[in-house]
Coordinates of C-alpha atoms in Angstrom, one line a residue:
M300 CA 0.0 0.0 0.0
D301 CA 1.3 3.5 -0.9
L302 CA 1.3 5.4 2.4
K303 CA 1.7 8.7 0.6
V304 CA -1.5 8.2 -1.3
F305 CA -3.2 6.9 1.8
G306 CA -2.3 10.0 3.7
E307 CA -3.4 12.3 0.9
V308 CA -6.8 10.6 0.8
V309 CA -7.4 10.7 4.5
V310 CA -6.3 14.4 4.9
T311 CA -8.3 15.5 1.8
L312 CA -11.5 13.7 2.9
L313 CA -11.3 15.0 6.5
V314 CA -10.8 18.5 5.3
I315 CA -13.8 18.3 3.0
M316 CA -16.1 16.5 5.5
D317 CA -14.8 18.7 8.4
P318 CA -15.8 16.5 11.4
P319 CA -15.4 19.3 14.0
G320 CA -17.7 21.5 11.8
M321 CA -20.2 18.7 11.7
V322 CA -20.5 18.5 15.5
P323 CA -22.8 21.6 16.0
I324 CA -25.1 20.4 13.1
F325 CA -25.1 16.8 14.4
V326 CA -25.8 18.0 18.0
A327 CA -28.5 20.4 16.8
M328 CA -30.3 17.6 15.0
T329 CA -29.9 14.8 17.6
G330 CA -29.6 16.7 20.9
T331 CA -33.1 15.8 22.1
M332 CA -32.6 12.1 21.3
A333 CA -31.7 9.4 23.7
P334 CA -28.0 8.6 23.7
R335 CA -28.7 5.2 22.0
D336 CA -30.7 6.9 19.2
R337 CA -27.9 9.5 18.7
H338 CA -25.2 6.8 18.5
R339 CA -27.4 4.9 16.0
A340 CA -27.8 8.1 13.9
A341 CA -24.0 8.6 13.9
W342 CA -23.4 5.0 12.8
Q343 CA -26.1 5.1 10.0
A344 CA -24.9 8.5 8.7
V345 CA -21.3 7.3 8.4
C346 CA -22.3 3.9 6.9
L347 CA -24.4 5.7 4.2
A348 CA -21.6 8.2 3.5
L349 CA -19.1 5.4 3.2
G350 CA -21.4 3.5 0.8
V351 CA -22.0 6.5 -1.4
V352 CA -18.4 7.5 -1.6
V353 CA -17.2 4.0 -2.4
L354 CA -20.0 3.6 -5.0
F355 CA -18.9 6.8 -6.8
A356 CA -15.2 5.9 -6.4
V357 CA -15.9 2.6 -8.2
A358 CA -18.5 3.7 -10.8
G359 CA -19.1 7.4 -10.4
Q360 CA -18.2 8.5 -13.8
N361 CA -20.3 5.7 -15.5
I362 CA -23.3 6.5 -13.3
L363 CA -23.2 10.2 -14.1
E364 CA -22.7 9.6 -17.8
Y365 CA -25.6 7.1 -17.9
L366 CA -27.9 9.5 -16.2
H367 CA -26.6 12.4 -18.3
V368 CA -26.0 14.4 -15.1
D369 CA -23.0 16.7 -14.6
L370 CA -21.3 17.3 -11.3
P371 CA -22.6 20.9 -11.0
A372 CA -26.2 19.5 -11.2
L373 CA -25.3 17.2 -8.3
Q374 CA -24.0 20.2 -6.4
G375 CA -27.2 22.2 -7.1
A376 CA -29.4 19.4 -5.9
G377 CA -27.4 19.0 -2.7
G378 CA -27.7 22.8 -2.1
L379 CA -31.5 22.8 -2.6
L380 CA -31.8 19.8 -0.2
L381 CA -29.8 21.5 2.5
I382 CA -31.9 24.7 2.2
M383 CA -35.0 22.7 3.0
I384 CA -33.3 21.2 6.1
A385 CA -31.9 24.6 7.1
L386 CA -35.3 26.2 7.0
E387 CA -36.7 23.5 9.3
L388 CA -33.9 24.1 11.8
L389 CA -34.3 27.9 11.7
T390 CA -38.1 27.8 12.1
G391 CA -38.0 24.9 14.7
K392 CA -40.4 22.9 12.5
T393 CA -38.7 19.6 12.9
D394 CA -40.1 16.2 13.8
G395 CA -39.8 14.7 17.3
P396 CA -37.0 12.2 18.0
T397 CA -38.8 9.1 16.9
D398 CA -37.1 6.1 15.3
H399 CA -38.4 7.2 11.9
S400 CA -36.9 10.7 12.2
T401 CA -33.7 9.3 13.5
S402 CA -33.2 7.3 10.3
N403 CA -34.2 10.3 8.2
I404 CA -31.7 12.7 9.6
A405 CA -29.0 10.1 9.7
L406 CA -29.5 9.5 5.9
V407 CA -30.4 13.1 4.9
P408 CA -28.8 15.5 5.4
L409 CA -26.1 13.9 7.6
G410 CA -25.0 10.9 5.5
T411 CA -25.6 12.8 2.3
P412 CA -25.0 15.6 1.2
L413 CA -23.1 16.8 4.3
L414 CA -20.6 13.9 4.6
A415 CA -20.9 12.3 1.2
G416 CA -21.4 15.5 -0.7
P417 CA -20.2 16.7 -4.1
G418 CA -16.7 17.6 -2.7
A419 CA -16.1 14.2 -1.2
I420 CA -17.5 12.4 -4.3
V421 CA -15.3 14.4 -6.7
A422 CA -12.2 14.0 -4.6
T423 CA -12.5 10.2 -4.4
M424 CA -13.3 9.9 -8.1
L425 CA -10.1 11.9 -8.9
F426 CA -8.0 9.7 -6.5
V427 CA -9.3 6.6 -8.3
Q428 CA -8.6 8.0 -11.7
R429 CA -5.0 8.9 -10.6
A430 CA -4.4 5.5 -9.1
D431 CA -1.7 3.4 -10.8
G432 CA -1.7 -0.2 -9.8
A433 CA -3.1 -2.3 -7.0
P434 CA -1.1 -0.6 -4.2
D435 CA -2.6 2.8 -5.1
Y436 CA -6.2 1.4 -5.2
V437 CA -5.7 -0.3 -1.8
A438 CA -4.3 3.0 -0.4
V439 CA -7.3 5.0 -1.8
Y440 CA -10.0 2.6 -0.3
A441 CA -8.1 2.2 3.0
G442 CA -7.9 6.0 3.2
I443 CA -11.7 6.4 2.6
I444 CA -12.4 3.9 5.4
A445 CA -9.9 5.5 7.8
A446 CA -11.5 9.0 7.2
M447 CA -14.9 7.6 7.9
V448 CA -13.8 5.9 11.1
V449 CA -12.5 9.3 12.3
V450 CA -15.8 11.0 11.4
W451 CA -17.7 8.3 13.3
L452 CA -15.5 8.7 16.4
V453 CA -16.1 12.4 16.4
L454 CA -19.9 12.1 16.1
R455 CA -20.1 9.1 18.4
Y456 CA -18.5 10.9 21.3
C457 CA -20.1 14.3 20.8
G458 CA -22.5 13.5 23.6
V459 CA -20.3 15.5 25.9
V460 CA -21.3 18.6 24.0
V461 CA -25.0 17.7 24.5
K462 CA -24.5 17.3 28.3
V463 CA -22.7 20.6 28.6
L464 CA -25.2 22.6 26.5
R465 CA -28.5 21.3 28.1
P466 CA -31.8 21.9 26.3
G467 CA -31.5 25.7 26.2
G468 CA -28.1 25.6 24.6
I469 CA -29.2 23.0 22.1
E470 CA -32.1 25.3 21.0
V471 CA -29.6 28.1 20.4
L472 CA -27.2 25.8 18.6
T473 CA -30.1 24.5 16.4
R474 CA -30.7 28.0 15.1
I475 CA -26.9 28.6 14.5
A476 CA -26.7 25.2 12.7
G477 CA -29.6 26.2 10.5
L478 CA -27.8 29.4 9.5
L479 CA -24.6 27.4 8.8
L480 CA -26.5 24.9 6.7
A481 CA -28.2 27.7 4.8
A482 CA -24.8 29.3 4.0
I483 CA -23.4 25.9 2.9
A484 CA -26.4 25.4 0.7
V485 CA -26.1 28.8 -1.0
Q486 CA -22.4 28.2 -1.6
L487 CA -23.1 24.8 -3.2
I488 CA -25.8 26.4 -5.5
A489 CA -23.5 29.3 -6.4
D490 CA -20.7 27.0 -7.2
A491 CA -23.0 24.9 -9.4
V492 CA -24.2 28.0 -11.2
F493 CA -20.7 29.3 -11.9
A494 CA -19.7 25.8 -13.1
F495 CA -22.6 25.7 -15.5
V496 CA -21.7 29.2 -16.8
D497 CA -18.1 28.3 -17.3
S498 CA -19.0 25.1 -19.1
Y499 CA -21.3 26.9 -21.5
Q500 CA -18.7 29.6 -22.2
A501 CA -16.1 27.0 -22.8
G502 CA -18.5 25.2 -25.2

């Protein structure tokens, strides 16, 4: 296994997924849940993100070509999805912490598009395209798994933050997280628009 490639994959994915930055959003969306439900949400989110990233690493280019979808379209869709979630957080119109809502928030928006978003997908696709031989491929996939393990550890043990903040602090954090999500969503949509404009000008 090429340790240099492994290190590049781990660092790149961790920078893109930003586990510390995910903590306030994760806490805001799961703070009222029982610890067991919160741990399950962290596990489900990371498993989904791992599955999506590996899927696009293996066959991402073929999937997008078959569906006639460009990466900017994927960015724009992710941005619109995040805006919907952000509005729920900002207005407080979220579902109670039932098993159903636990699965929902773990899959969307935590698993995708926050963890397995356009940035992580594009990065892994580029790493796979650059890979030369079995050692590089092993390093890429090992790096993906290692990065996901780090993300899971951060989310799994963020319960300390919940205990410190208490319900009142979580309420404030929820509004802040909604604002952060809205900003991320707007940036994704803006990047998608600029990418579309550049592609048409180049064409």
